[in-house]
Coordinates of N, CA and C in Angstrom, one line a residue:
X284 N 104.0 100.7 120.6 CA 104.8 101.2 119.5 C 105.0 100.1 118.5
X285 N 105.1 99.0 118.6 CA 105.4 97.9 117.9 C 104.4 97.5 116.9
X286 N 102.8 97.4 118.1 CA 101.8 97.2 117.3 C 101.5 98.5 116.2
X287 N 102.2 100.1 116.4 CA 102.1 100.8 115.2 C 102.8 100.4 114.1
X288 N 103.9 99.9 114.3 CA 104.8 99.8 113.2 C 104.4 98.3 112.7
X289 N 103.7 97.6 112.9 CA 103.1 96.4 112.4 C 102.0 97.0 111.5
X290 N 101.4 97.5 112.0 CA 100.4 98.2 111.5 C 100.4 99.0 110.2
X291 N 101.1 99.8 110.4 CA 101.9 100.3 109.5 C 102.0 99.8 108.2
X292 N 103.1 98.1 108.4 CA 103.0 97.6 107.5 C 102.1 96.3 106.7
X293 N 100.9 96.9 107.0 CA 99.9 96.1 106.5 C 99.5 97.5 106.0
X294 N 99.2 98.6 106.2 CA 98.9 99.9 105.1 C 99.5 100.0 104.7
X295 N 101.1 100.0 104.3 CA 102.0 99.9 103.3 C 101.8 98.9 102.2
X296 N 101.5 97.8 103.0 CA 101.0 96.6 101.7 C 99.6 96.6 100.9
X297 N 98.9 97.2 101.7 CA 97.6 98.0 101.3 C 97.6 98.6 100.1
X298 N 98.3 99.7 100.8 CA 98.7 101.1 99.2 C 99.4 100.4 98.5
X299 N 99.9 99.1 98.5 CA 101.1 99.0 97.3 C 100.1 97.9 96.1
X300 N 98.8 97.1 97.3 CA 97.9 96.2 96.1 C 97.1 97.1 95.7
X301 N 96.5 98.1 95.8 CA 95.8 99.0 94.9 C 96.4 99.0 93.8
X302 N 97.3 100.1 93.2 CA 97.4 99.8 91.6 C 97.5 98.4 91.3
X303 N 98.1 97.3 92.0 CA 98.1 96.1 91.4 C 96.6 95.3 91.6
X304 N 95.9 95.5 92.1 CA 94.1 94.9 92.0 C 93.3 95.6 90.5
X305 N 93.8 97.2 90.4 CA 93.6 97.7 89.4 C 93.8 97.3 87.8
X306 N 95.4 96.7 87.6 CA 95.4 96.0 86.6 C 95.5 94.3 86.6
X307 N 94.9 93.9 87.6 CA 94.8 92.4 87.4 C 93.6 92.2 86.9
X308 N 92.7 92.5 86.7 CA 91.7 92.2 85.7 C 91.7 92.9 84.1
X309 N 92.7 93.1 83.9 CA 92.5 93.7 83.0 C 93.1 92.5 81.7
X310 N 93.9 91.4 82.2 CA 93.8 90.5 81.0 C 92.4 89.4 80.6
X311 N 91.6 89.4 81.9 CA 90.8 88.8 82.0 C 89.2 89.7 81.0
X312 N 89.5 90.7 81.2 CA 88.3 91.8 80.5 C 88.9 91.2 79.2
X313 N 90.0 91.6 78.0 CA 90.9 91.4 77.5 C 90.3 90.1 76.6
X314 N 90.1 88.6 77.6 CA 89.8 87.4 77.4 C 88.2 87.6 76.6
X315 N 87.9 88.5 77.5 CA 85.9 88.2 77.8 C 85.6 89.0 76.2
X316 N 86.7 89.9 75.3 CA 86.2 90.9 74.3 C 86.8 89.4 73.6
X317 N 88.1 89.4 73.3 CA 88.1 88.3 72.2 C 87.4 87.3 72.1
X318 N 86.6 86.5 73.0 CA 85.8 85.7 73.3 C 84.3 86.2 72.1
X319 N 83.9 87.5 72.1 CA 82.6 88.0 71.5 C 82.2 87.5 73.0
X320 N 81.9 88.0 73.8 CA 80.9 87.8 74.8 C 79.9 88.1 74.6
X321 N 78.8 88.2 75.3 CA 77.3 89.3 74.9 C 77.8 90.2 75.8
X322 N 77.3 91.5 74.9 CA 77.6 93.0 75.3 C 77.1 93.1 77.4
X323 N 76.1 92.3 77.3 CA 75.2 92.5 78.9 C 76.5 91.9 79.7
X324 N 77.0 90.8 79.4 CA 77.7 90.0 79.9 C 79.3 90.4 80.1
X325 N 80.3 91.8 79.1 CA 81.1 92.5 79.6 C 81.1 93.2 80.4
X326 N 79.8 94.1 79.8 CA 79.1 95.5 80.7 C 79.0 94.9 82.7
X327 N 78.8 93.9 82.4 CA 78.8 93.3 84.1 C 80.3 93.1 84.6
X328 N 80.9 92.6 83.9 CA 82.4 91.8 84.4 C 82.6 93.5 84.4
X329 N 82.7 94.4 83.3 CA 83.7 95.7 83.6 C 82.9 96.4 85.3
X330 N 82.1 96.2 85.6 CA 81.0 97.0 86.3 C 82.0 96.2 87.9
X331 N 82.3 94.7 87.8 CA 82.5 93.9 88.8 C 84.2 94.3 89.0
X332 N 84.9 94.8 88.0 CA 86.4 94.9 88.3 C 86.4 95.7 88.9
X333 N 85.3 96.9 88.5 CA 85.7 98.7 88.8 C 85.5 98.7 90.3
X334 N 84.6 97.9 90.8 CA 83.6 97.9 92.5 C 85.0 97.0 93.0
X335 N 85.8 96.2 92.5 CA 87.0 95.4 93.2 C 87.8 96.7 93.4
X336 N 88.2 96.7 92.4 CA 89.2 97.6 92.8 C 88.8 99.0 93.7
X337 N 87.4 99.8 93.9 CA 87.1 100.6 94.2 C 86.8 100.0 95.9
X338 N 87.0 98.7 96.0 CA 86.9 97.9 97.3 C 88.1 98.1 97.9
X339 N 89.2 97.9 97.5 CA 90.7 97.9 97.7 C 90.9 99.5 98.1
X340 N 90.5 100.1 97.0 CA 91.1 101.3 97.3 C 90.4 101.9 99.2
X341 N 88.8 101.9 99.1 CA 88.2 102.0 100.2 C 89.4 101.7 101.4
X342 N 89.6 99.7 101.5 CA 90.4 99.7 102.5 C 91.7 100.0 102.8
X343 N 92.5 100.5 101.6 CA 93.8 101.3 101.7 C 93.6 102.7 102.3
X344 N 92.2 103.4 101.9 CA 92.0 104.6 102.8 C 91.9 104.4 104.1
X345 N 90.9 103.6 104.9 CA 90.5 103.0 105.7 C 91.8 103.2 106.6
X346 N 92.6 102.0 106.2 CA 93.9 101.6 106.9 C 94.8 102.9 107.0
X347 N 94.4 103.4 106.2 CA 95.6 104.9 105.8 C 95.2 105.7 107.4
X348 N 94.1 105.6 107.3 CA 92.9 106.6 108.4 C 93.6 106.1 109.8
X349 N 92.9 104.9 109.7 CA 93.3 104.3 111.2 C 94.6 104.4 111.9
X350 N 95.6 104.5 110.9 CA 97.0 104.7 111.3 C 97.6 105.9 111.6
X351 N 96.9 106.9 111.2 CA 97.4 108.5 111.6 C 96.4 108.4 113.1
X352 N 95.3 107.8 113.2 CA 94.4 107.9 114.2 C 95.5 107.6 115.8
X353 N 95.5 106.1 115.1 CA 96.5 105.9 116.4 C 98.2 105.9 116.4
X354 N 98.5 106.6 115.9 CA 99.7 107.4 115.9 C 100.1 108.5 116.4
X355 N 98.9 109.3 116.0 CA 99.1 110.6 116.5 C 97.8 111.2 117.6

């Protein structure tokens, strides 16, 4: 029972850095346009935030999964 409710709250903290992984790169994109980057060289950083955050999200599902698994 304990190790659920530990557990728990690591998928609670999970789901709560998703929207915030989402916009932490976004002052950094922000940097890379006022800068004049080369167009190849945004197109990659935006390509590398969207796969972060679409990384996060994966393990918030993940964790979401495994917790109804052994709970119920």
């Amino acid at each position: 029972a304990i190790g659920i409710r530990l557990f728990a709250m690591g998928t609670a903290l999970s789901l709560v850095t998703v929207p915030l992984e989402q916009d932490a790169s976004n002052p950094a994109l922000a940097w890379l346009k006022r800068k004049n980057s080369i167009p190849l060289e945004l197109d990659g950083a935006q390509d590398a935030v969207k796969l972060a955050a679409s990384a996060y999200e994966v393990t918030a599902l993940s964790n979401f999964a495994t917790l109804v698994y052994f709970a119920f």
